[in-house]
């Protein structure tokens, strides 16, 4: 591959050392070394997370907040320590603002069902055209129940929010602005501080979908001044089935419970139930204890990294990959925002993304092919689907070279 080179690779990031933390990356697929470029779908897990899960099930497995025996106490301590890690990670004011959920999707459904349950017919929620389905469908379900109105902020050809259109979307009936921090389909980093400021001027609460942001960006919910922030553990190098909803304490205090049963109660009789305090009133049933502990370990792993070096390396990798892919005849990158994380969606003339994904897989390259649970984005660009290479701090320029070579090969075969 003789693509024009971007600036030299940052030397402060030792990618070889980092890769040794992720044993899954050592394998071969179809006779080739695995190049895992599907990190926007889910990230791989460092040994420290695997060890934490193994340790919990081997030594501490018990339910939390219930038993008085040693295992139950150890499990409870580890579970609540993970909550403190999540609080620190987001810089929330208190662990009362950290609710464990299954992931971003459940977090948004919780807000739509509980906070949105107070909305009335004609009330409005502002979304954007780059949302993934998890930040569209819950509001449509709420619309069916209550008659709310969804207003959609358009995007530009580059894949950025059309901020000029934002003021016109607010009205006296606006009850919430709910938007993605980083687009999973395009990689666009949205100007969330501006969004929050615009909403705050009008007294409108803000929910930010941070599923794709937390693996790449430092997030400070107090600095952002948002009211809700959601992310999934498995996209932040933690286990699947666990995530976090941050909620401003006064809002969580005022919201009704989302689900009933388990430890979300204080007292129960057939006449009346009273509810536990924050955050447990939103955690019905037995939680994903191991998942939470694994997420806490993932957060500690991330906190131990040189975050600035990792970010610089990922941005270099994005520039290098963009340059390499632009050299492939017939390939078009979908979404070229000025501020992006290391995600590249693309289409190739005459090649369906699913066929592309299959060919790349046979070369040991794991990429995503499809609509990425963001069908409105595909509709906006007039494509049924894209291929998506999404990178993490453990990917290498050699893997990008292999991707580019495989794309040339795919074009010769299929285009």
Short mmCIF file of C-alpha atoms in Angstrom, two decimals:
data_model
loop_
_atom_site.label_atom_id
_atom_site.label_comp_id
_atom_site.label_asym_id
_atom_site.label_seq_id
_atom_site.Cartn_x
_atom_site.Cartn_y
_atom_site.Cartn_z
CA UNK A 1 0.00 0.00 0.00
CA UNK A 2 1.51 3.26 -1.11
CA UNK A 3 -1.05 5.72 0.17
CA UNK A 4 0.02 9.25 0.99
CA UNK A 5 1.12 9.21 4.60
CA UNK A 6 -0.38 11.41 7.32
CA UNK A 7 1.94 12.89 9.98
CA UNK A 8 4.21 10.38 11.79
CA UNK A 9 2.57 8.00 14.19
CA UNK A 10 2.63 9.27 17.81
CA UNK A 11 5.44 7.52 19.67
CA UNK A 12 3.94 7.97 23.13
CA UNK A 13 1.50 5.11 22.61
CA UNK A 14 2.92 1.58 22.83
CA UNK A 15 0.27 -0.30 20.88
CA UNK A 16 2.22 -3.58 21.05
CA UNK A 17 2.18 -3.49 24.84
CA UNK A 18 -1.52 -2.62 24.94
CA UNK A 19 -2.39 -5.49 22.61
CA UNK A 20 -0.87 -7.93 25.06
CA UNK A 21 -3.67 -6.98 27.48
CA UNK A 22 -6.25 -8.41 25.05
CA UNK A 23 -5.75 -12.17 24.59
CA UNK A 24 -8.52 -12.51 21.99
CA UNK A 25 -6.46 -10.45 19.53
CA UNK A 26 -3.82 -13.19 19.37
CA UNK A 27 -5.94 -15.62 17.36
CA UNK A 28 -6.12 -16.32 13.64
CA UNK A 29 -9.30 -16.23 11.55
CA UNK A 30 -9.45 -18.12 8.25
CA UNK A 31 -5.69 -18.51 8.37
CA UNK A 32 -4.96 -14.83 8.93
CA UNK A 33 -4.18 -12.87 12.10
CA UNK A 34 -7.39 -11.36 13.43
CA UNK A 35 -7.76 -7.66 12.67
CA UNK A 36 -10.71 -6.63 14.80
CA UNK A 37 -12.22 -3.46 13.31
CA UNK A 38 -15.76 -3.72 14.68
CA UNK A 39 -15.27 -1.83 17.91
CA UNK A 40 -18.34 0.36 17.47
CA UNK A 41 -20.42 -2.82 17.79
CA UNK A 42 -18.53 -4.09 20.80
CA UNK A 43 -15.00 -3.80 22.11
CA UNK A 44 -12.69 -6.60 23.22
CA UNK A 45 -12.00 -7.20 26.90
CA UNK A 46 -8.64 -6.82 28.64
CA UNK A 47 -7.29 -9.64 30.80
CA UNK A 48 -8.05 -7.59 33.90
CA UNK A 49 -11.78 -7.69 33.11
CA UNK A 50 -11.67 -11.41 32.34
CA UNK A 51 -9.89 -12.01 35.65
CA UNK A 52 -12.46 -9.95 37.57
CA UNK A 53 -15.34 -11.97 36.12
CA UNK A 54 -13.56 -15.24 36.84
CA UNK A 55 -12.69 -14.17 40.37
CA UNK A 56 -16.27 -13.17 41.16
CA UNK A 57 -17.77 -16.45 40.01
CA UNK A 58 -15.03 -18.59 41.57
CA UNK A 59 -14.89 -16.87 44.96
CA UNK A 60 -17.63 -14.32 45.62
CA UNK A 61 -20.74 -15.43 43.76
CA UNK A 62 -23.77 -14.40 45.83
CA UNK A 63 -26.68 -12.01 45.60
CA UNK A 64 -26.20 -8.41 46.72
CA UNK A 65 -27.89 -6.29 49.38
CA UNK A 66 -29.64 -9.33 50.88
CA UNK A 67 -27.48 -11.91 52.59
CA UNK A 68 -25.46 -11.53 55.77
CA UNK A 69 -22.94 -14.25 54.97
CA UNK A 70 -19.40 -13.56 53.83
CA UNK A 71 -19.93 -14.13 50.13
CA UNK A 72 -22.96 -11.85 50.03
CA UNK A 73 -21.05 -9.13 51.82
CA UNK A 74 -18.06 -9.43 49.48
CA UNK A 75 -20.32 -9.38 46.41
CA UNK A 76 -22.15 -6.32 47.70
CA UNK A 77 -18.92 -4.47 48.44
CA UNK A 78 -17.57 -5.23 44.94
CA UNK A 79 -20.87 -4.28 43.29
CA UNK A 80 -21.06 -0.93 45.04
CA UNK A 81 -17.36 -0.31 44.42
CA UNK A 82 -18.14 -0.64 40.71
CA UNK A 83 -20.83 1.99 41.10
CA UNK A 84 -18.27 4.32 42.66
CA UNK A 85 -15.94 3.63 39.70
CA UNK A 86 -18.73 4.59 37.31
CA UNK A 87 -19.42 7.76 39.31
CA UNK A 88 -15.76 8.72 39.15
CA UNK A 89 -15.58 7.86 35.44
CA UNK A 90 -18.43 10.27 34.62
CA UNK A 91 -17.63 12.72 37.42
CA UNK A 92 -21.15 12.46 38.78
CA UNK A 93 -21.77 14.20 42.09
CA UNK A 94 -22.83 11.07 43.97
CA UNK A 95 -23.40 7.35 43.43
CA UNK A 96 -27.09 8.12 43.93
CA UNK A 97 -26.95 9.41 40.37
CA UNK A 98 -25.54 6.14 38.95
CA UNK A 99 -28.13 3.54 37.95
CA UNK A 100 -26.99 0.17 36.64
CA UNK A 101 -28.97 -0.90 33.59
CA UNK A 102 -28.47 -3.49 30.84
CA UNK A 103 -27.04 -0.92 28.46
CA UNK A 104 -27.71 2.31 26.61
CA UNK A 105 -30.96 1.01 25.15
CA UNK A 106 -32.45 0.21 28.54
CA UNK A 107 -31.19 3.52 29.94
CA UNK A 108 -33.04 5.50 27.28
CA UNK A 109 -36.13 3.34 27.67
CA UNK A 110 -36.01 4.02 31.41
CA UNK A 111 -35.94 7.77 30.85
CA UNK A 112 -38.66 7.62 28.19
CA UNK A 113 -40.90 5.47 30.35
CA UNK A 114 -40.32 7.15 33.70
CA UNK A 115 -39.35 10.76 33.04
CA UNK A 116 -41.37 10.80 29.82
CA UNK A 117 -44.36 9.33 31.60
CA UNK A 118 -45.10 12.83 32.78
CA UNK A 119 -45.36 14.22 29.27
CA UNK A 120 -48.76 15.12 27.82
CA UNK A 121 -50.25 15.09 24.36
CA UNK A 122 -48.60 17.78 22.28
CA UNK A 123 -45.42 17.91 24.35
CA UNK A 124 -42.30 17.73 22.21
CA UNK A 125 -39.01 15.82 22.25
CA UNK A 126 -36.13 16.92 20.01
CA UNK A 127 -33.98 14.22 18.41
CA UNK A 128 -31.53 14.35 15.52
CA UNK A 129 -31.40 12.60 12.16
CA UNK A 130 -28.23 10.72 13.16
CA UNK A 131 -29.71 8.84 16.12
CA UNK A 132 -29.53 5.08 16.28
CA UNK A 133 -32.70 3.17 16.86
CA UNK A 134 -32.29 3.05 20.64
CA UNK A 135 -32.79 6.83 20.74
CA UNK A 136 -35.73 6.81 18.35
CA UNK A 137 -37.95 3.84 19.11
CA UNK A 138 -38.44 4.50 22.87
CA UNK A 139 -39.75 7.96 22.02
CA UNK A 140 -42.03 6.57 19.34
CA UNK A 141 -43.43 4.13 21.90
CA UNK A 142 -43.99 7.06 24.23
CA UNK A 143 -45.66 8.94 21.37
CA UNK A 144 -48.09 6.06 20.90
CA UNK A 145 -48.97 6.15 24.61
CA UNK A 146 -49.16 9.88 25.19
CA UNK A 147 -49.40 11.70 21.86
CA UNK A 148 -46.11 13.55 22.16
CA UNK A 149 -44.50 15.08 19.07
CA UNK A 150 -41.00 14.22 17.87
CA UNK A 151 -39.01 16.97 16.21
CA UNK A 152 -35.89 16.02 14.30
CA UNK A 153 -32.76 18.14 13.85
CA UNK A 154 -31.40 17.50 10.31
CA UNK A 155 -27.79 16.76 9.44
CA UNK A 156 -25.56 18.12 6.70
CA UNK A 157 -23.95 16.24 3.80
CA UNK A 158 -20.75 15.99 5.86
CA UNK A 159 -22.62 14.17 8.60
CA UNK A 160 -22.76 17.03 11.11
CA UNK A 161 -25.76 18.40 12.96
CA UNK A 162 -27.40 21.36 11.23
CA UNK A 163 -27.15 23.63 14.25
CA UNK A 164 -28.71 26.55 12.37
CA UNK A 165 -31.97 24.62 12.42
CA UNK A 166 -31.87 23.95 16.17
CA UNK A 167 -33.43 27.19 17.51
CA UNK A 168 -36.48 26.68 15.33
CA UNK A 169 -37.16 23.30 16.87
CA UNK A 170 -37.66 24.59 20.39
CA UNK A 171 -41.12 25.63 21.47
CA UNK A 172 -42.97 26.21 24.73
CA UNK A 173 -43.97 22.53 24.53
CA UNK A 174 -40.39 21.19 24.32
CA UNK A 175 -39.89 18.76 27.23
CA UNK A 176 -36.56 17.12 26.39
CA UNK A 177 -33.64 17.20 23.96
CA UNK A 178 -32.24 13.68 23.48
CA UNK A 179 -29.19 13.29 21.23
CA UNK A 180 -26.25 11.12 20.53
CA UNK A 181 -22.83 12.31 21.71
CA UNK A 182 -20.95 10.38 18.99
CA UNK A 183 -22.63 8.84 15.94
CA UNK A 184 -22.20 5.07 15.68
CA UNK A 185 -22.76 5.14 11.91
CA UNK A 186 -20.62 8.15 11.00
CA UNK A 187 -18.21 8.68 13.87
CA UNK A 188 -19.27 12.32 14.17
CA UNK A 189 -18.52 13.95 17.52
CA UNK A 190 -21.42 16.26 18.20
CA UNK A 191 -20.97 19.65 19.90
CA UNK A 192 -22.85 18.55 22.97
CA UNK A 193 -21.83 21.53 25.09
CA UNK A 194 -23.54 23.81 22.56
CA UNK A 195 -26.59 21.57 22.48
CA UNK A 196 -26.87 21.53 26.24
CA UNK A 197 -26.35 25.30 26.45
CA UNK A 198 -29.07 25.91 23.88
CA UNK A 199 -31.47 23.68 25.76
CA UNK A 200 -30.51 25.12 29.15
CA UNK A 201 -31.30 28.65 27.97
CA UNK A 202 -34.84 27.45 27.39
CA UNK A 203 -35.13 25.35 30.54
CA UNK A 204 -35.19 22.10 28.56
CA UNK A 205 -33.57 18.97 30.08
CA UNK A 206 -31.02 17.04 28.01
CA UNK A 207 -30.29 13.33 27.62
CA UNK A 208 -27.02 12.38 25.91
CA UNK A 209 -26.48 8.95 24.39
CA UNK A 210 -22.84 8.25 25.12
CA UNK A 211 -22.58 4.67 23.87
CA UNK A 212 -19.95 5.58 21.27
CA UNK A 213 -18.38 8.43 23.21
CA UNK A 214 -17.05 6.83 26.39
CA UNK A 215 -14.60 4.48 24.59
CA UNK A 216 -12.92 7.48 22.94
CA UNK A 217 -13.58 10.66 24.92
CA UNK A 218 -13.33 11.83 28.48
CA UNK A 219 -16.84 12.50 29.73
CA UNK A 220 -17.63 14.86 32.60
CA UNK A 221 -21.36 15.10 33.19
CA UNK A 222 -20.98 18.08 35.50
CA UNK A 223 -18.97 19.99 32.91
CA UNK A 224 -21.44 19.01 30.21
CA UNK A 225 -24.30 20.05 32.50
CA UNK A 226 -26.54 17.36 30.99
CA UNK A 227 -29.42 15.84 32.92
CA UNK A 228 -29.07 12.24 31.76
CA UNK A 229 -26.13 10.37 30.23
CA UNK A 230 -26.24 6.74 29.08
CA UNK A 231 -23.57 4.26 28.04
CA UNK A 232 -23.03 0.52 27.61
CA UNK A 233 -20.29 -1.43 29.33
CA UNK A 234 -19.48 -3.69 26.40
CA UNK A 235 -18.55 -0.74 24.19
CA UNK A 236 -16.15 0.49 26.86
CA UNK A 237 -14.07 -2.73 27.16
CA UNK A 238 -16.41 -4.18 29.80
CA UNK A 239 -18.90 -7.06 29.76
CA UNK A 240 -22.14 -7.24 27.80
CA UNK A 241 -25.47 -6.84 29.58
CA UNK A 242 -24.42 -3.97 31.84
CA UNK A 243 -24.54 -0.23 31.39
CA UNK A 244 -25.03 3.01 33.25
CA UNK A 245 -27.66 5.68 33.34
CA UNK A 246 -26.45 8.88 34.95
CA UNK A 247 -29.34 11.05 36.08
CA UNK A 248 -29.38 14.37 37.86
CA UNK A 249 -30.35 13.54 41.43
CA UNK A 250 -33.32 15.87 41.71
CA UNK A 251 -34.82 14.45 38.52
CA UNK A 252 -34.31 10.83 39.55
CA UNK A 253 -35.87 11.63 42.92
CA UNK A 254 -38.98 12.96 41.21
CA UNK A 255 -39.40 10.14 38.69
CA UNK A 256 -41.57 7.06 39.31
CA UNK A 257 -39.95 3.61 39.31
CA UNK A 258 -39.32 2.03 35.92
CA UNK A 259 -39.90 -1.62 36.87
CA UNK A 260 -41.17 -3.30 40.03
CA UNK A 261 -39.84 -6.12 42.18
CA UNK A 262 -36.73 -7.19 44.03
CA UNK A 263 -34.67 -4.67 45.93
CA UNK A 264 -36.34 -1.58 44.48
CA UNK A 265 -38.86 -1.62 47.35
CA UNK A 266 -38.76 -0.37 50.92
CA UNK A 267 -42.01 -1.92 52.16
CA UNK A 268 -44.68 -4.01 50.46
CA UNK A 269 -48.20 -4.86 51.49
CA UNK A 270 -51.22 -5.68 49.41
CA UNK A 271 -52.46 -2.19 50.11
CA UNK A 272 -49.36 -0.19 49.26
CA UNK A 273 -45.69 -0.35 48.28
CA UNK A 274 -43.07 2.20 49.17
CA UNK A 275 -39.85 2.42 47.24
CA UNK A 276 -36.16 2.31 48.02
CA UNK A 277 -33.97 5.36 47.74
CA UNK A 278 -31.65 6.21 44.86
CA UNK A 279 -30.33 4.52 42.87
CA UNK A 280 -31.81 1.17 43.90
CA UNK A 281 -35.41 2.17 43.18
CA UNK A 282 -34.51 1.85 39.48
CA UNK A 283 -32.75 -1.51 39.79
CA UNK A 284 -35.55 -4.07 40.03
CA UNK A 285 -34.70 -7.74 40.41
CA UNK A 286 -31.27 -9.28 40.78
CA UNK A 287 -28.85 -7.03 38.88
CA UNK A 288 -26.03 -8.14 36.61
CA UNK A 289 -23.61 -8.36 39.52
CA UNK A 290 -20.71 -9.88 37.61
CA UNK A 291 -21.29 -7.43 34.76
CA UNK A 292 -21.14 -4.46 37.09
CA UNK A 293 -17.95 -5.73 38.69
CA UNK A 294 -16.45 -6.34 35.26
CA UNK A 295 -17.45 -2.86 34.16
CA UNK A 296 -15.83 -1.41 37.25
CA UNK A 297 -12.63 -3.23 36.34
CA UNK A 298 -12.84 -1.97 32.74
CA UNK A 299 -13.15 1.58 34.03
CA UNK A 300 -10.11 1.11 36.25
CA UNK A 301 -8.22 -0.25 33.24
CA UNK A 302 -9.14 2.80 31.16
CA UNK A 303 -8.24 5.17 33.97
CA UNK A 304 -4.77 3.63 34.17
CA UNK A 305 -4.05 4.36 30.50
CA UNK A 306 -2.38 7.47 29.18
CA UNK A 307 -5.66 8.81 27.85
CA UNK A 308 -4.15 11.73 25.94
CA UNK A 309 -1.70 9.40 24.18
CA UNK A 310 -4.49 6.93 23.38
CA UNK A 311 -6.65 9.69 21.92
CA UNK A 312 -3.79 11.07 19.82
CA UNK A 313 -3.02 7.58 18.54
CA UNK A 314 -6.65 6.90 17.60
CA UNK A 315 -6.85 10.20 15.75
CA UNK A 316 -3.67 9.35 13.87
CA UNK A 317 -5.11 5.93 13.04
CA UNK A 318 -8.29 7.59 11.74
CA UNK A 319 -6.27 9.94 9.52
CA UNK A 320 -4.13 7.09 8.23
CA UNK A 321 -7.11 4.84 7.51
CA UNK A 322 -9.00 7.65 5.80
CA UNK A 323 -6.03 8.33 3.56
CA UNK A 324 -5.59 4.65 2.71
CA UNK A 325 -9.25 4.03 1.94
CA UNK A 326 -9.55 7.13 -0.23
CA UNK A 327 -6.96 5.56 -2.53
CA UNK A 328 -9.31 2.67 -3.34
CA UNK A 329 -11.10 3.34 -6.65
CA UNK A 330 -14.88 3.42 -6.38
CA UNK A 331 -14.90 3.70 -2.60
CA UNK A 332 -16.88 6.51 -0.99
CA UNK A 333 -16.68 7.43 2.68
CA UNK A 334 -20.08 8.19 4.23
CA UNK A 335 -19.81 11.03 6.69
CA UNK A 336 -16.76 13.24 6.80
CA UNK A 337 -17.37 15.46 9.78
CA UNK A 338 -14.61 17.75 11.02
CA UNK A 339 -14.68 16.11 14.45
CA UNK A 340 -14.78 12.33 14.38
CA UNK A 341 -13.76 9.34 16.40
CA UNK A 342 -11.99 6.50 14.59
CA UNK A 343 -15.01 5.22 12.66
CA UNK A 344 -15.16 5.04 8.86
CA UNK A 345 -18.33 4.02 7.06
CA UNK A 346 -17.98 3.43 3.35
CA UNK A 347 -19.61 2.04 0.24
CA UNK A 348 -18.00 0.74 -2.95
CA UNK A 349 -19.52 1.05 -6.39
CA UNK A 350 -21.00 -2.28 -7.49
CA UNK A 351 -20.35 -4.11 -4.21
CA UNK A 352 -23.01 -4.76 -1.58
CA UNK A 353 -21.73 -4.15 1.95
CA UNK A 354 -22.68 -7.68 3.02
CA UNK A 355 -20.57 -9.15 0.20
CA UNK A 356 -17.79 -6.81 1.21
CA UNK A 357 -18.02 -7.92 4.82
CA UNK A 358 -17.82 -11.57 3.79
CA UNK A 359 -14.72 -11.05 1.67
CA UNK A 360 -13.01 -9.06 4.40
CA UNK A 361 -13.84 -11.74 6.93
CA UNK A 362 -12.11 -14.34 4.76
CA UNK A 363 -9.04 -12.10 4.98
CA UNK A 364 -9.23 -12.10 8.79
CA UNK A 365 -10.71 -8.59 8.93
CA UNK A 366 -13.75 -8.09 11.16
CA UNK A 367 -15.82 -5.08 10.03
CA UNK A 368 -19.52 -4.28 10.27
CA UNK A 369 -21.89 -4.41 7.31
CA UNK A 370 -25.48 -3.23 7.46
CA UNK A 371 -27.52 -0.25 8.58
CA UNK A 372 -25.86 -0.16 12.02
CA UNK A 373 -29.23 0.23 13.74
CA UNK A 374 -29.37 3.71 12.21
CA UNK A 375 -31.71 3.32 9.26
CA UNK A 376 -32.64 7.03 9.10
CA UNK A 377 -28.95 7.81 8.55
CA UNK A 378 -28.81 5.33 5.67
CA UNK A 379 -31.97 6.85 4.21
CA UNK A 380 -30.46 10.32 4.47
CA UNK A 381 -27.46 9.25 2.41
CA UNK A 382 -29.54 7.18 -0.01
CA UNK A 383 -27.76 3.91 0.71
CA UNK A 384 -29.27 0.67 2.08
CA UNK A 385 -26.23 -0.08 4.17
CA UNK A 386 -22.52 0.61 4.56
CA UNK A 387 -19.40 -1.23 5.57
CA UNK A 388 -17.91 0.19 8.75
CA UNK A 389 -14.38 -0.04 10.07
CA UNK A 390 -14.31 1.16 13.66
CA UNK A 391 -11.00 1.29 15.46
CA UNK A 392 -9.79 1.20 19.04
CA UNK A 393 -6.49 2.03 20.67
CA UNK A 394 -5.28 -1.56 20.15
CA UNK A 395 -5.55 -1.49 16.35
CA UNK A 396 -2.42 -1.03 14.25
CA UNK A 397 -1.44 0.64 10.98
CA UNK A 398 -0.55 -2.81 9.66
CA UNK A 399 -4.18 -3.83 10.10
CA UNK A 400 -5.24 -0.76 8.15
CA UNK A 401 -2.81 -1.70 5.38
CA UNK A 402 -4.39 -5.17 5.26
CA UNK A 403 -7.86 -3.60 5.11
CA UNK A 404 -6.87 -1.39 2.19
CA UNK A 405 -5.28 -4.30 0.33
CA UNK A 406 -8.39 -6.42 0.86
CA UNK A 407 -10.59 -3.61 -0.44
CA UNK A 408 -8.53 -3.45 -3.64
CA UNK A 409 -8.91 -7.22 -3.90
CA UNK A 410 -12.69 -7.02 -3.33
CA UNK A 411 -13.03 -4.39 -6.01
CA UNK A 412 -11.19 -6.55 -8.51
CA UNK A 413 -13.43 -9.49 -7.67
CA UNK A 414 -16.85 -7.86 -7.48
CA UNK A 415 -16.99 -4.33 -8.85
#
